[in-house]
Amino acid sequence: MSDLNSYGFGQTGSISNVQVRNRVLRNTYALLALSMIPTVIGAWLGVAMGLSLFSGSPFIGFIVFMAVAFGFFWAIEKNKDSGVGVLLLLGFTFFMGIMMSRLIGFTLNSYSNGATLIMLSFGGTAAIFATMATIATVSKSDFAGMGKWLMVGVLLLIVASLANIWLQLPALMLTVMVLAIAIFSAFILVDVQRVINGGETNYIMATLAIYLDVYNVFTNLLALLGIVGGNRD
C-alpha cells in the first residue's frame, strides 16, 4: 500500500507546526524592528538632556540598572500573552535607550569621528545579526547546547566588569568588550534557532532575548571602536 505521507496525508500537524514557527519568527522580527524606535528615542532624549546616570558611582548604577531591568523582565513574563506585554517591552527598550545615551553622548563629545563610529557600530551589528540569523536558519546543526556555556560566559563578563570598576585595567576592559561581542553574537544564533525549532513559541519573549543580544553587541562594538578608532582631535 502506498505511503499516505507521500501524498501529503497525515502531515497536517507538521505543516501546522511549521506555520506557527514561521509566524512567531515573523512577529519576532517585526517587534524587534519596532523596539528600535523607543530605543533611539530614549538615547536621543538622554543625549539631548545630558543625562549621566550614576556616573559618579558605577557600582550603585549597576545595582539600580539590574533592579529596574529585572523588574521589567518579571512584568513582561507575566504579560507575555497580551498587548500589555508588548507595551512593557517597548517601555523596557526606551529605558535601555536612556541607559545607552551616556555611551552615545561620550562618543559624540569625545571623538571628532563619533557619528561615524556610531554608524559603523550600527552597520557592524546589522551584519552580525544577519549572519547569525542566516546560519540559524539554514544550518542543520543544533546550537541549543551552546546556551548554558554562553550563560557562564555572561556571568564571567559581569564579574570581570564589576572587578574592573576598581582595577581600572585597560587590557581587561578590552578583553571584556571583545568577549562580549563574541558571546552575544553567538546568543543571536542560539535565540533565533530556538524560535525556528519551536523551542520558543512566544514572540514577545523571543524579541526580548534577541533584543538584549543585539543591544549588547552594539554597545560593546561601539565602545571598542571608540578605543581603537576614535579621533580625539
PDB file of C-alpha atoms in Angstrom:
ATOM      1  CA  MET A   1       0.000   0.000   0.000  1.00  0.00           C
ATOM      2  CA  SER A   2       1.313   3.440  -0.852  1.00  0.00           C
ATOM      3  CA  ASP A   3       2.607   5.657   1.941  1.00  0.00           C
ATOM      4  CA  LEU A   4      -0.112   8.252   2.537  1.00  0.00           C
ATOM      5  CA  ASN A   5       2.504  10.782   3.669  1.00  0.00           C
ATOM      6  CA  SER A   6       3.926  10.850   0.158  1.00  0.00           C
ATOM      7  CA  TYR A   7       0.658  12.433  -0.961  1.00  0.00           C
ATOM      8  CA  GLY A   8       0.597  14.892   1.916  1.00  0.00           C
ATOM      9  CA  PHE A   9      -1.842  12.941   4.080  1.00  0.00           C
ATOM     10  CA  GLY A  10      -1.044  12.795   7.758  1.00  0.00           C
ATOM     11  CA  GLN A  11       1.182  15.873   7.585  1.00  0.00           C
ATOM     12  CA  THR A  12      -1.340  18.427   8.826  1.00  0.00           C
ATOM     13  CA  GLY A  13       0.226  18.607  12.267  1.00  0.00           C
ATOM     14  CA  SER A  14       3.718  19.025  10.845  1.00  0.00           C
ATOM     15  CA  ILE A  15       2.613  21.730   8.415  1.00  0.00           C
ATOM     16  CA  SER A  16       0.725  23.499  11.188  1.00  0.00           C
ATOM     17  CA  ASN A  17       3.808  23.480  13.420  1.00  0.00           C
ATOM     18  CA  VAL A  18       5.935  24.958  10.651  1.00  0.00           C
ATOM     19  CA  GLN A  19       3.355  27.677  10.049  1.00  0.00           C
ATOM     20  CA  VAL A  20       3.254  28.522  13.743  1.00  0.00           C
ATOM     21  CA  ARG A  21       7.046  28.739  13.923  1.00  0.00           C
ATOM     22  CA  ASN A  22       7.208  30.926  10.834  1.00  0.00           C
ATOM     23  CA  ARG A  23       4.531  33.221  12.264  1.00  0.00           C
ATOM     24  CA  VAL A  24       6.382  33.513  15.576  1.00  0.00           C
ATOM     25  CA  LEU A  25       9.615  34.298  13.722  1.00  0.00           C
ATOM     26  CA  ARG A  26       7.936  36.956  11.553  1.00  0.00           C
ATOM     27  CA  ASN A  27       6.279  38.552  14.567  1.00  0.00           C
ATOM     28  CA  THR A  28       9.579  38.460  16.447  1.00  0.00           C
ATOM     29  CA  TYR A  29      11.450  40.239  13.668  1.00  0.00           C
ATOM     30  CA  ALA A  30       8.658  42.808  13.307  1.00  0.00           C
ATOM     31  CA  LEU A  31       8.570  43.554  17.035  1.00  0.00           C
ATOM     32  CA  LEU A  32      12.374  43.651  17.144  1.00  0.00           C
ATOM     33  CA  ALA A  33      12.372  46.302  14.419  1.00  0.00           C
ATOM     34  CA  LEU A  34       9.643  48.235  16.250  1.00  0.00           C
ATOM     35  CA  SER A  35      11.599  48.075  19.516  1.00  0.00           C
ATOM     36  CA  MET A  36      14.429  50.033  17.923  1.00  0.00           C
ATOM     37  CA  ILE A  37      12.211  53.134  17.748  1.00  0.00           C
ATOM     38  CA  PRO A  38      11.837  53.689  21.530  1.00  0.00           C
ATOM     39  CA  THR A  39      15.499  52.739  21.925  1.00  0.00           C
ATOM     40  CA  VAL A  40      16.556  55.523  19.561  1.00  0.00           C
ATOM     41  CA  ILE A  41      14.117  57.966  21.182  1.00  0.00           C
ATOM     42  CA  GLY A  42      15.426  57.124  24.655  1.00  0.00           C
ATOM     43  CA  ALA A  43      19.032  57.503  23.534  1.00  0.00           C
ATOM     44  CA  TRP A  44      18.279  60.808  21.784  1.00  0.00           C
ATOM     45  CA  LEU A  45      16.482  62.227  24.821  1.00  0.00           C
ATOM     46  CA  GLY A  46      19.284  61.107  27.110  1.00  0.00           C
ATOM     47  CA  VAL A  47      21.907  62.803  24.950  1.00  0.00           C
ATOM     48  CA  ALA A  48      19.799  65.952  24.447  1.00  0.00           C
ATOM     49  CA  MET A  49      19.191  66.286  28.191  1.00  0.00           C
ATOM     50  CA  GLY A  50      22.791  65.485  29.046  1.00  0.00           C
ATOM     51  CA  LEU A  51      21.820  62.591  31.291  1.00  0.00           C
ATOM     52  CA  SER A  52      24.731  60.883  33.001  1.00  0.00           C
ATOM     53  CA  LEU A  53      23.058  58.479  35.369  1.00  0.00           C
ATOM     54  CA  PHE A  54      25.214  57.277  38.269  1.00  0.00           C
ATOM     55  CA  SER A  55      28.417  58.341  36.517  1.00  0.00           C
ATOM     56  CA  GLY A  56      29.956  59.059  39.907  1.00  0.00           C
ATOM     57  CA  SER A  57      29.054  55.664  41.335  1.00  0.00           C
ATOM     58  CA  PRO A  58      29.189  52.910  38.688  1.00  0.00           C
ATOM     59  CA  PHE A  59      28.578  50.096  41.180  1.00  0.00           C
ATOM     60  CA  ILE A  60      25.376  51.656  42.543  1.00  0.00           C
ATOM     61  CA  GLY A  61      24.355  52.425  38.972  1.00  0.00           C
ATOM     62  CA  PHE A  62      24.803  48.761  38.062  1.00  0.00           C
ATOM     63  CA  ILE A  63      22.669  47.631  41.006  1.00  0.00           C
ATOM     64  CA  VAL A  64      19.884  50.090  40.141  1.00  0.00           C
ATOM     65  CA  PHE A  65      20.033  49.128  36.471  1.00  0.00           C
ATOM     66  CA  MET A  66      19.761  45.415  37.266  1.00  0.00           C
ATOM     67  CA  ALA A  67      16.853  46.036  39.642  1.00  0.00           C
ATOM     68  CA  VAL A  68      14.908  48.014  37.030  1.00  0.00           C
ATOM     69  CA  ALA A  69      15.784  45.571  34.244  1.00  0.00           C
ATOM     70  CA  PHE A  70      14.688  42.509  36.207  1.00  0.00           C
ATOM     71  CA  GLY A  71      11.520  44.341  37.196  1.00  0.00           C
ATOM     72  CA  PHE A  72      10.753  44.750  33.505  1.00  0.00           C
ATOM     73  CA  PHE A  73      11.678  41.103  32.830  1.00  0.00           C
ATOM     74  CA  TRP A  74       9.243  39.936  35.502  1.00  0.00           C
ATOM     75  CA  ALA A  75       6.436  42.172  34.252  1.00  0.00           C
ATOM     76  CA  ILE A  76       6.973  41.191  30.608  1.00  0.00           C
ATOM     77  CA  GLU A  77       6.964  37.490  31.505  1.00  0.00           C
ATOM     78  CA  LYS A  78       3.697  37.905  33.417  1.00  0.00           C
ATOM     79  CA  ASN A  79       2.047  39.696  30.479  1.00  0.00           C
ATOM     80  CA  LYS A  80       3.686  37.902  27.560  1.00  0.00           C
ATOM     81  CA  ASP A  81       0.360  36.714  26.145  1.00  0.00           C
ATOM     82  CA  SER A  82      -1.291  40.128  25.936  1.00  0.00           C
ATOM     83  CA  GLY A  83      -0.832  43.538  24.382  1.00  0.00           C
ATOM     84  CA  VAL A  84       0.367  44.787  27.758  1.00  0.00           C
ATOM     85  CA  GLY A  85       3.451  42.646  27.260  1.00  0.00           C
ATOM     86  CA  VAL A  86       4.230  44.482  24.026  1.00  0.00           C
ATOM     87  CA  LEU A  87       3.852  47.864  25.741  1.00  0.00           C
ATOM     88  CA  LEU A  88       6.092  46.749  28.602  1.00  0.00           C
ATOM     89  CA  LEU A  89       8.699  45.522  26.133  1.00  0.00           C
ATOM     90  CA  LEU A  90       8.653  48.859  24.316  1.00  0.00           C
ATOM     91  CA  GLY A  91       8.932  50.631  27.674  1.00  0.00           C
ATOM     92  CA  PHE A  92      11.937  48.483  28.501  1.00  0.00           C
ATOM     93  CA  THR A  93      13.620  49.318  25.197  1.00  0.00           C
ATOM     94  CA  PHE A  94      13.025  53.028  25.879  1.00  0.00           C
ATOM     95  CA  PHE A  95      14.732  52.560  29.250  1.00  0.00           C
ATOM     96  CA  MET A  96      17.622  50.773  27.553  1.00  0.00           C
ATOM     97  CA  GLY A  97      17.926  53.662  25.114  1.00  0.00           C
ATOM     98  CA  ILE A  98      18.251  56.078  28.024  1.00  0.00           C
ATOM     99  CA  MET A  99      20.922  53.847  29.553  1.00  0.00           C
ATOM    100  CA  MET A 100      22.743  53.802  26.217  1.00  0.00           C
ATOM    101  CA  SER A 101      22.680  57.598  25.937  1.00  0.00           C
ATOM    102  CA  ARG A 102      25.714  58.002  28.166  1.00  0.00           C
ATOM    103  CA  LEU A 103      27.836  55.921  25.759  1.00  0.00           C
ATOM    104  CA  ILE A 104      26.366  57.699  22.724  1.00  0.00           C
ATOM    105  CA  GLY A 105      26.966  61.120  24.272  1.00  0.00           C
ATOM    106  CA  PHE A 106      30.515  60.229  25.278  1.00  0.00           C
ATOM    107  CA  THR A 107      31.271  59.001  21.756  1.00  0.00           C
ATOM    108  CA  LEU A 108      29.893  62.144  20.111  1.00  0.00           C
ATOM    109  CA  ASN A 109      31.575  64.531  22.548  1.00  0.00           C
ATOM    110  CA  SER A 110      34.934  62.779  22.871  1.00  0.00           C
ATOM    111  CA  TYR A 111      35.701  61.826  19.274  1.00  0.00           C
ATOM    112  CA  SER A 112      35.628  64.038  16.210  1.00  0.00           C
ATOM    113  CA  ASN A 113      34.514  60.979  14.229  1.00  0.00           C
ATOM    114  CA  GLY A 114      31.925  59.975  16.826  1.00  0.00           C
ATOM    115  CA  ALA A 115      28.995  59.958  14.390  1.00  0.00           C
ATOM    116  CA  THR A 116      30.987  57.750  12.027  1.00  0.00           C
ATOM    117  CA  LEU A 117      31.797  55.335  14.843  1.00  0.00           C
ATOM    118  CA  ILE A 118      28.105  55.071  15.711  1.00  0.00           C
ATOM    119  CA  MET A 119      27.195  54.320  12.097  1.00  0.00           C
ATOM    120  CA  LEU A 120      29.993  51.756  11.843  1.00  0.00           C
ATOM    121  CA  SER A 121      28.743  50.086  15.009  1.00  0.00           C
ATOM    122  CA  PHE A 122      25.206  50.046  13.645  1.00  0.00           C
ATOM    123  CA  GLY A 123      26.376  48.549  10.361  1.00  0.00           C
ATOM    124  CA  GLY A 124      28.598  46.017  12.100  1.00  0.00           C
ATOM    125  CA  THR A 125      25.791  44.954  14.417  1.00  0.00           C
ATOM    126  CA  ALA A 126      23.382  44.610  11.486  1.00  0.00           C
ATOM    127  CA  ALA A 127      25.928  42.477   9.621  1.00  0.00           C
ATOM    128  CA  ILE A 128      26.492  40.253  12.658  1.00  0.00           C
ATOM    129  CA  PHE A 129      22.752  39.841  13.178  1.00  0.00           C
ATOM    130  CA  ALA A 130      22.131  38.997   9.519  1.00  0.00           C
ATOM    131  CA  THR A 131      24.969  36.467   9.522  1.00  0.00           C
ATOM    132  CA  MET A 132      23.931  34.735  12.740  1.00  0.00           C
ATOM    133  CA  ALA A 133      20.237  34.686  11.773  1.00  0.00           C
ATOM    134  CA  THR A 134      21.089  33.205   8.377  1.00  0.00           C
ATOM    135  CA  ILE A 135      23.243  30.492   9.931  1.00  0.00           C
ATOM    136  CA  ALA A 136      20.472  29.702  12.416  1.00  0.00           C
ATOM    137  CA  THR A 137      18.001  29.395   9.538  1.00  0.00           C
ATOM    138  CA  VAL A 138      19.998  27.262   7.086  1.00  0.00           C
ATOM    139  CA  SER A 139      22.237  25.190   9.355  1.00  0.00           C
ATOM    140  CA  LYS A 140      21.318  21.596  10.148  1.00  0.00           C
ATOM    141  CA  SER A 141      23.309  21.759  13.388  1.00  0.00           C
ATOM    142  CA  ASP A 142      21.592  22.202  16.739  1.00  0.00           C
ATOM    143  CA  PHE A 143      23.165  25.075  18.671  1.00  0.00           C
ATOM    144  CA  ALA A 144      20.951  24.767  21.747  1.00  0.00           C
ATOM    145  CA  GLY A 145      23.757  23.157  23.740  1.00  0.00           C
ATOM    146  CA  MET A 146      25.785  26.361  23.484  1.00  0.00           C
ATOM    147  CA  GLY A 147      23.284  28.233  25.621  1.00  0.00           C
ATOM    148  CA  LYS A 148      24.476  27.092  29.043  1.00  0.00           C
ATOM    149  CA  TRP A 149      28.122  27.767  28.199  1.00  0.00           C
ATOM    150  CA  LEU A 150      27.284  31.197  26.852  1.00  0.00           C
ATOM    151  CA  MET A 151      25.408  31.977  30.067  1.00  0.00           C
ATOM    152  CA  VAL A 152      28.500  31.025  32.058  1.00  0.00           C
ATOM    153  CA  GLY A 153      30.422  33.411  29.827  1.00  0.00           C
ATOM    154  CA  VAL A 154      27.952  36.211  30.577  1.00  0.00           C
ATOM    155  CA  LEU A 155      28.324  35.657  34.318  1.00  0.00           C
ATOM    156  CA  LEU A 156      32.107  35.816  33.979  1.00  0.00           C
ATOM    157  CA  LEU A 157      31.785  39.030  31.966  1.00  0.00           C
ATOM    158  CA  ILE A 158      29.675  40.578  34.720  1.00  0.00           C
ATOM    159  CA  VAL A 159      32.202  39.590  37.385  1.00  0.00           C
ATOM    160  CA  ALA A 160      35.103  40.914  35.311  1.00  0.00           C
ATOM    161  CA  SER A 161      33.270  44.182  34.579  1.00  0.00           C
ATOM    162  CA  LEU A 162      32.475  44.758  38.250  1.00  0.00           C
ATOM    163  CA  ALA A 163      36.054  43.960  39.233  1.00  0.00           C
ATOM    164  CA  ASN A 164      37.376  46.412  36.671  1.00  0.00           C
ATOM    165  CA  ILE A 165      35.395  49.243  38.286  1.00  0.00           C
ATOM    166  CA  TRP A 166      38.119  49.183  40.949  1.00  0.00           C
ATOM    167  CA  LEU A 167      41.022  47.667  38.999  1.00  0.00           C
ATOM    168  CA  GLN A 168      40.740  50.063  36.034  1.00  0.00           C
ATOM    169  CA  LEU A 169      42.787  47.790  33.762  1.00  0.00           C
ATOM    170  CA  PRO A 170      42.577  48.818  30.073  1.00  0.00           C
ATOM    171  CA  ALA A 171      43.588  45.332  28.915  1.00  0.00           C
ATOM    172  CA  LEU A 172      40.802  43.729  30.955  1.00  0.00           C
ATOM    173  CA  MET A 173      38.287  46.242  29.615  1.00  0.00           C
ATOM    174  CA  LEU A 174      39.262  45.456  26.018  1.00  0.00           C
ATOM    175  CA  THR A 175      39.090  41.727  26.707  1.00  0.00           C
ATOM    176  CA  VAL A 176      35.602  42.053  28.180  1.00  0.00           C
ATOM    177  CA  MET A 177      34.396  44.030  25.148  1.00  0.00           C
ATOM    178  CA  VAL A 178      35.759  41.551  22.615  1.00  0.00           C
ATOM    179  CA  LEU A 179      34.386  38.551  24.504  1.00  0.00           C
ATOM    180  CA  ALA A 180      31.018  40.266  24.964  1.00  0.00           C
ATOM    181  CA  ILE A 181      30.719  40.825  21.212  1.00  0.00           C
ATOM    182  CA  ALA A 182      31.568  37.173  20.561  1.00  0.00           C
ATOM    183  CA  ILE A 183      29.263  35.796  23.266  1.00  0.00           C
ATOM    184  CA  PHE A 184      26.210  37.871  22.381  1.00  0.00           C
ATOM    185  CA  SER A 185      26.739  37.235  18.664  1.00  0.00           C
ATOM    186  CA  ALA A 186      26.576  33.530  19.477  1.00  0.00           C
ATOM    187  CA  PHE A 187      23.469  34.174  21.575  1.00  0.00           C
ATOM    188  CA  ILE A 188      21.763  35.624  18.476  1.00  0.00           C
ATOM    189  CA  LEU A 189      22.427  32.316  16.749  1.00  0.00           C
ATOM    190  CA  VAL A 190      21.026  30.313  19.665  1.00  0.00           C
ATOM    191  CA  ASP A 191      17.976  32.505  20.280  1.00  0.00           C
ATOM    192  CA  VAL A 192      16.935  32.739  16.626  1.00  0.00           C
ATOM    193  CA  GLN A 193      17.309  28.994  16.146  1.00  0.00           C
ATOM    194  CA  ARG A 194      15.249  28.356  19.283  1.00  0.00           C
ATOM    195  CA  VAL A 195      12.348  30.148  17.601  1.00  0.00           C
ATOM    196  CA  ILE A 196      12.899  28.282  14.334  1.00  0.00           C
ATOM    197  CA  ASN A 197      12.989  24.913  16.110  1.00  0.00           C
ATOM    198  CA  GLY A 198       9.907  25.665  18.197  1.00  0.00           C
ATOM    199  CA  GLY A 199      11.735  25.992  21.495  1.00  0.00           C
ATOM    200  CA  GLU A 200      10.301  29.493  21.953  1.00  0.00           C
ATOM    201  CA  THR A 201       6.714  29.999  20.834  1.00  0.00           C
ATOM    202  CA  ASN A 202       6.044  33.421  22.356  1.00  0.00           C
ATOM    203  CA  TYR A 203       7.198  36.226  20.087  1.00  0.00           C
ATOM    204  CA  ILE A 204       7.366  38.785  22.900  1.00  0.00           C
ATOM    205  CA  MET A 205       9.832  36.697  24.908  1.00  0.00           C
ATOM    206  CA  ALA A 206      11.735  35.814  21.737  1.00  0.00           C
ATOM    207  CA  THR A 207      12.029  39.509  20.889  1.00  0.00           C
ATOM    208  CA  LEU A 208      13.244  40.341  24.391  1.00  0.00           C
ATOM    209  CA  ALA A 209      16.019  37.743  24.196  1.00  0.00           C
ATOM    210  CA  ILE A 210      17.203  38.754  20.730  1.00  0.00           C
ATOM    211  CA  TYR A 211      16.932  42.466  21.561  1.00  0.00           C
ATOM    212  CA  LEU A 212      19.296  42.021  24.509  1.00  0.00           C
ATOM    213  CA  ASP A 213      21.726  40.158  22.252  1.00  0.00           C
ATOM    214  CA  VAL A 214      21.697  42.910  19.631  1.00  0.00           C
ATOM    215  CA  TYR A 215      21.892  45.670  22.248  1.00  0.00           C
ATOM    216  CA  ASN A 216      24.980  44.173  23.859  1.00  0.00           C
ATOM    217  CA  VAL A 217      26.704  43.575  20.534  1.00  0.00           C
ATOM    218  CA  PHE A 218      26.095  47.197  19.509  1.00  0.00           C
ATOM    219  CA  THR A 219      27.176  48.849  22.763  1.00  0.00           C
ATOM    220  CA  ASN A 220      30.331  46.774  23.131  1.00  0.00           C
ATOM    221  CA  LEU A 221      31.228  47.220  19.475  1.00  0.00           C
ATOM    222  CA  LEU A 222      30.772  50.988  19.774  1.00  0.00           C
ATOM    223  CA  ALA A 223      32.898  51.155  22.917  1.00  0.00           C
ATOM    224  CA  LEU A 224      35.594  49.039  21.260  1.00  0.00           C
ATOM    225  CA  LEU A 225      35.632  51.137  18.089  1.00  0.00           C
ATOM    226  CA  GLY A 226      35.905  54.263  20.205  1.00  0.00           C
ATOM    227  CA  ILE A 227      39.040  52.935  21.860  1.00  0.00           C
ATOM    228  CA  VAL A 228      40.766  51.609  18.752  1.00  0.00           C
ATOM    229  CA  GLY A 229      39.489  54.081  16.149  1.00  0.00           C
ATOM    230  CA  GLY A 230      38.316  57.209  17.928  1.00  0.00           C
ATOM    231  CA  ASN A 231      39.913  60.524  16.946  1.00  0.00           C
ATOM    232  CA  ARG A 232      40.308  62.958  19.828  1.00  0.00           C
ATOM    233  CA  ASP A 233      41.401  65.834  17.586  1.00  0.00           C
TER     234      ASP A 233
END
